[in-house]
Coordinates of C-alpha atoms in Angstrom, one line a residue:
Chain A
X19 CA 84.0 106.7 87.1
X20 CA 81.8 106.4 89.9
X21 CA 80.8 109.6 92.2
X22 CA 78.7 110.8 94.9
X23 CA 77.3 114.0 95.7
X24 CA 76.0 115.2 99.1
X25 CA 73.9 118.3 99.6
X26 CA 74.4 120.2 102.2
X27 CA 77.3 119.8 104.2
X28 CA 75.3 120.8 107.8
X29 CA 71.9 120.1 108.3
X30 CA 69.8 121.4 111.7
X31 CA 66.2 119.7 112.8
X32 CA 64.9 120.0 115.8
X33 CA 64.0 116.9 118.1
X34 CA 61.0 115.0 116.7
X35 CA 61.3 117.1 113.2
X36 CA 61.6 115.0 109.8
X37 CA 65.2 114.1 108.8
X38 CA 66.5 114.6 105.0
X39 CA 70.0 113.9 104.0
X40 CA 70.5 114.6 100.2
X41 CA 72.6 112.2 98.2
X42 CA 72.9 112.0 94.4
X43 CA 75.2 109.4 92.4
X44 CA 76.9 108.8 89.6
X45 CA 77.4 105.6 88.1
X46 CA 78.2 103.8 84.1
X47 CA 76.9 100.6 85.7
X48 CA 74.1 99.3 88.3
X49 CA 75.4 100.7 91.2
X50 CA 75.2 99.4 95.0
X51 CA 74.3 101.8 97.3
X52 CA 75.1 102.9 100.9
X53 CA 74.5 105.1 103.7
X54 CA 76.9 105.2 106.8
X55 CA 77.4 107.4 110.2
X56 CA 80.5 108.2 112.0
X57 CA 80.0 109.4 115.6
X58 CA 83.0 111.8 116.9
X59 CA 86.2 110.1 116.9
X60 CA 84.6 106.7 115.9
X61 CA 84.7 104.6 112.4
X62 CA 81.7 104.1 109.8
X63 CA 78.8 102.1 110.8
X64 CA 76.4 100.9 108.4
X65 CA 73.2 102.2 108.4
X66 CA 71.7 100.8 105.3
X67 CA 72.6 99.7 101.6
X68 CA 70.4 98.9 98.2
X69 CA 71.8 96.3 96.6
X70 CA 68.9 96.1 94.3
X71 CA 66.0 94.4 95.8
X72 CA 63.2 96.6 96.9
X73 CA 64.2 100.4 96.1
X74 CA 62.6 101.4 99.9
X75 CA 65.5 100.0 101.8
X76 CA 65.1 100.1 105.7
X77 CA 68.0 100.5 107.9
X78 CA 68.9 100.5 112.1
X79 CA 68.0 103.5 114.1
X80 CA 64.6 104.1 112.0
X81 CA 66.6 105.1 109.3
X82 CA 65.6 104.5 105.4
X83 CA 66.3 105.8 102.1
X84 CA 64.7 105.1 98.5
X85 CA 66.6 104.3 95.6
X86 CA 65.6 106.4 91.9
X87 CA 66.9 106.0 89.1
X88 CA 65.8 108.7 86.9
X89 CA 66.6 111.0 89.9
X90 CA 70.1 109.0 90.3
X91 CA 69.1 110.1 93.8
X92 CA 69.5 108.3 97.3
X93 CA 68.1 110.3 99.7
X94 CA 68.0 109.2 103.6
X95 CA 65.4 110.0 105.7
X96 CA 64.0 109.7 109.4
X97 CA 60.5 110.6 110.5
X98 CA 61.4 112.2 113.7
X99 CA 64.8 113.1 114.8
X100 CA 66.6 111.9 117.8
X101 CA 69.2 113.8 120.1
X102 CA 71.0 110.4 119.6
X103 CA 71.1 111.0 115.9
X104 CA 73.4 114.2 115.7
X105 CA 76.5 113.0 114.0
X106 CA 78.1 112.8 110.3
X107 CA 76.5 110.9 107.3
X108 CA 78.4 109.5 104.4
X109 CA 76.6 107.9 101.7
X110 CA 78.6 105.6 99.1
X111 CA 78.8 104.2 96.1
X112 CA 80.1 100.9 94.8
X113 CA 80.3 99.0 91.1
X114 CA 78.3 95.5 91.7
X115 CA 82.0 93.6 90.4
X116 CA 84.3 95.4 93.1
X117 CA 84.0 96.4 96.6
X118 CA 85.9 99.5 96.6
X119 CA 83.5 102.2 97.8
X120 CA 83.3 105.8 96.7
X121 CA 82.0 108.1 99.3
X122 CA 80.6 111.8 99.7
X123 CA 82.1 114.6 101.4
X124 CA 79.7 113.9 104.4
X125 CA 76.6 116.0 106.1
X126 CA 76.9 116.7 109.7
X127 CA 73.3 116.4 111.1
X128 CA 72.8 118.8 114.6
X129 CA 69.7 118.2 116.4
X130 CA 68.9 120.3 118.7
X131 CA 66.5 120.5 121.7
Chain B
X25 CA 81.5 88.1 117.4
X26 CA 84.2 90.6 117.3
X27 CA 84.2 93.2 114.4
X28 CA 86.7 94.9 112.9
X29 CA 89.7 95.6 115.1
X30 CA 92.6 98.4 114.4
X31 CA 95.6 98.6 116.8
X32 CA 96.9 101.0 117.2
X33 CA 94.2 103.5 117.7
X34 CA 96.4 106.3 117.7
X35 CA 100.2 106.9 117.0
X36 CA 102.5 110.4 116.5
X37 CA 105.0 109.8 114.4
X38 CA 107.8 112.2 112.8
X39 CA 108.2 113.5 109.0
X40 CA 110.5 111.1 107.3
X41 CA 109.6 107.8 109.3
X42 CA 107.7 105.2 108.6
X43 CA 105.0 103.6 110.4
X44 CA 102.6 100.0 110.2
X45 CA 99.2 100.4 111.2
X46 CA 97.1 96.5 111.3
X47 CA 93.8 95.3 110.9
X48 CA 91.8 92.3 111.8
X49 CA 88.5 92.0 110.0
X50 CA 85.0 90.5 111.1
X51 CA 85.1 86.8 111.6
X52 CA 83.8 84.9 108.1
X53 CA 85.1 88.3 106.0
X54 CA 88.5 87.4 103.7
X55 CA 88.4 91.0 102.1
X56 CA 90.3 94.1 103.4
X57 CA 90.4 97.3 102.4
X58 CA 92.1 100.3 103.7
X59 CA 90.6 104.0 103.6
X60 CA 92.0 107.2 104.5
X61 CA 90.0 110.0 106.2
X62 CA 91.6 113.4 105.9
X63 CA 89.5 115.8 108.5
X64 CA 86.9 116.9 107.0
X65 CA 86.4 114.7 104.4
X66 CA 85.0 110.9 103.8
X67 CA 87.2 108.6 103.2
X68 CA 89.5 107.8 100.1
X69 CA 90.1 104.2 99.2
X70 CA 93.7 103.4 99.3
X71 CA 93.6 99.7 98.1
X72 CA 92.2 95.8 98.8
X73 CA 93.1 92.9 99.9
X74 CA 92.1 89.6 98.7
X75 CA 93.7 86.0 98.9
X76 CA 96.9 88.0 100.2
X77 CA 97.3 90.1 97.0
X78 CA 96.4 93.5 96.1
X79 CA 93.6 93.3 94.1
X80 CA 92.6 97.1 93.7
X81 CA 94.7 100.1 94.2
X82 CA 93.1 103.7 94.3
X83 CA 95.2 106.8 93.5
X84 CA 97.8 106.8 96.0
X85 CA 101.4 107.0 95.8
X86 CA 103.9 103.4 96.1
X87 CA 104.4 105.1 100.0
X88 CA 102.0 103.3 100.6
X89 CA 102.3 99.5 101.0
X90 CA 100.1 96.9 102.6
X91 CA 99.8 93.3 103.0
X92 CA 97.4 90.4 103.8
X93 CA 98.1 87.5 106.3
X94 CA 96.5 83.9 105.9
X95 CA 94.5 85.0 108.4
X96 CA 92.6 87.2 106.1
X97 CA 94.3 90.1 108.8
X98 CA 96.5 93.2 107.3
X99 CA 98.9 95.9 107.5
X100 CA 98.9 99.3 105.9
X101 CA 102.3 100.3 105.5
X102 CA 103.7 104.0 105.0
X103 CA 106.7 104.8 104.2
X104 CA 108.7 108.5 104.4
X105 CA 105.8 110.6 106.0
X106 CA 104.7 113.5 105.2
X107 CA 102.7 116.0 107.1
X108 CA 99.8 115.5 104.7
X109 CA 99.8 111.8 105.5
X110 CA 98.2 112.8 109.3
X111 CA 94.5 111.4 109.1
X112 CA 92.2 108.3 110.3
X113 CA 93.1 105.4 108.5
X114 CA 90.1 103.1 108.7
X115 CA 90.1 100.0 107.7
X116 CA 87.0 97.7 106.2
X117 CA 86.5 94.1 105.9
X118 CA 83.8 91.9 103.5
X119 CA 82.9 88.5 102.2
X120 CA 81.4 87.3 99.5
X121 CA 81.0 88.8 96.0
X122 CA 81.0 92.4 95.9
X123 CA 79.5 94.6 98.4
X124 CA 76.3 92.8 98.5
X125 CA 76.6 92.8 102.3
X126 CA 78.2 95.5 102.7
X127 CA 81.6 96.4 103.9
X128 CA 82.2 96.7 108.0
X129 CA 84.6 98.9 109.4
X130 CA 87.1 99.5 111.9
X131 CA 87.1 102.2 114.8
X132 CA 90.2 103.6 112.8
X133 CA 93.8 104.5 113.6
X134 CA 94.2 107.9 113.9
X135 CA 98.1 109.2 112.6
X136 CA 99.5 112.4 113.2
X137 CA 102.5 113.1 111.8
X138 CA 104.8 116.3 113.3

């Protein structure tokens, strides 16, 4: 079975500070990769998946995250934070011969002033 | 090009009733899948639609129903709510094989059940 685990369930920067969300998988097979954010009282919106090609995937919003194996580790990351970016993070998981995704518990990034 | 679209985007409903929430997914997508959010938490897949059949089920009980359209649109069925049923049902569309794409959701419907 496939899982996903997400360190940190809040995480604080300040505006123009260096964003790091944690996110470590578990997977029998190749897996596909996938971060997304949910803005209050919204649905998911993709940010960026590895599917892959390169392992330094680049998303919207300035957003990337690097794929390692021998870390089974996703991490996604922003050189300076935004006001804009203050919301909830899931990443996912997903077996390359299904689409059902598995997803995190979610880190809810605060930026402040 | 519209997205995913959910109607209705929220509904109260009573323990014991049942309720249909519906889904129309990106244009060019023939995959649906249905997710439930519980607050707090990410979402739980509930099961997928392809070529009007269920083609993968996760671990939730026969209450819950769905079906797919011609149209490639869908309905998430629920039958004898429970309290613990209240939470954003999104729902996600995606074509081609896999997730290579990735999977595009809805804004959600969000169900509270008194």
């Amino acid at each position: 079975a496939q899982s996903v685990t997400q360190l940190g369930s809040h995480v604080s920067v300040s505006e123009g500070a260096l964003v790091l969300l944690r996110c470590n998988y578990s997977s029998s097979v190749p897996p596909y990769l996938f971060w997304y954010v949910q803005y209050p009282n919204q649905g998911l919106q993709l940010l960026l998946k590895y599917t892959s090609a390169a392992t330094l995937v680049k998303g919207i919003n300035g957003f990337e995250a690097e794929f390692k194996k021998s870390e089974t580790s996703f991490h996604l990351t922003k050189p300076s934070a935004h006001m804009s970016d203050a919301a909830e993070y899931f990443c996912a998981v997903s077996d390359r011969g299904f689409q059902k995704l598995v997803f995190g518990t979610g880190t809810r990034l605060l930026v402040s002033p | 090009d519209a997205g995913v679209t959910q109607s209705p985007t929220h509904l109260i409903k009573t323990r014991g009733q049942q309720v249909t929430l519906r889904c129309s997914p990106k244009s060019g997508h023939d995959t649906v899948s249905w997710y439930q959010q519980a607050l707090g938490q990410g979402p739980q897949f509930i099961f997928q639609y392809y070529e009007e059949e269920e083609r993968q089920r996760g671990n939730f009980p026969d209450r819950f129903s769905g079906h797919q359209f011609p149209n490639y649109s869908s309905e998430l069925n629920v039958n004898a709510l429970l309290l613990g049923d209240s939470a954003l049902y999104l729902c996600a569309s995606s074509g081609g094989p896999g997730l290579s794409y990735g999977a595009f959701f809805g804004q959600g419907t969000r169900l509270t059940v008194v």
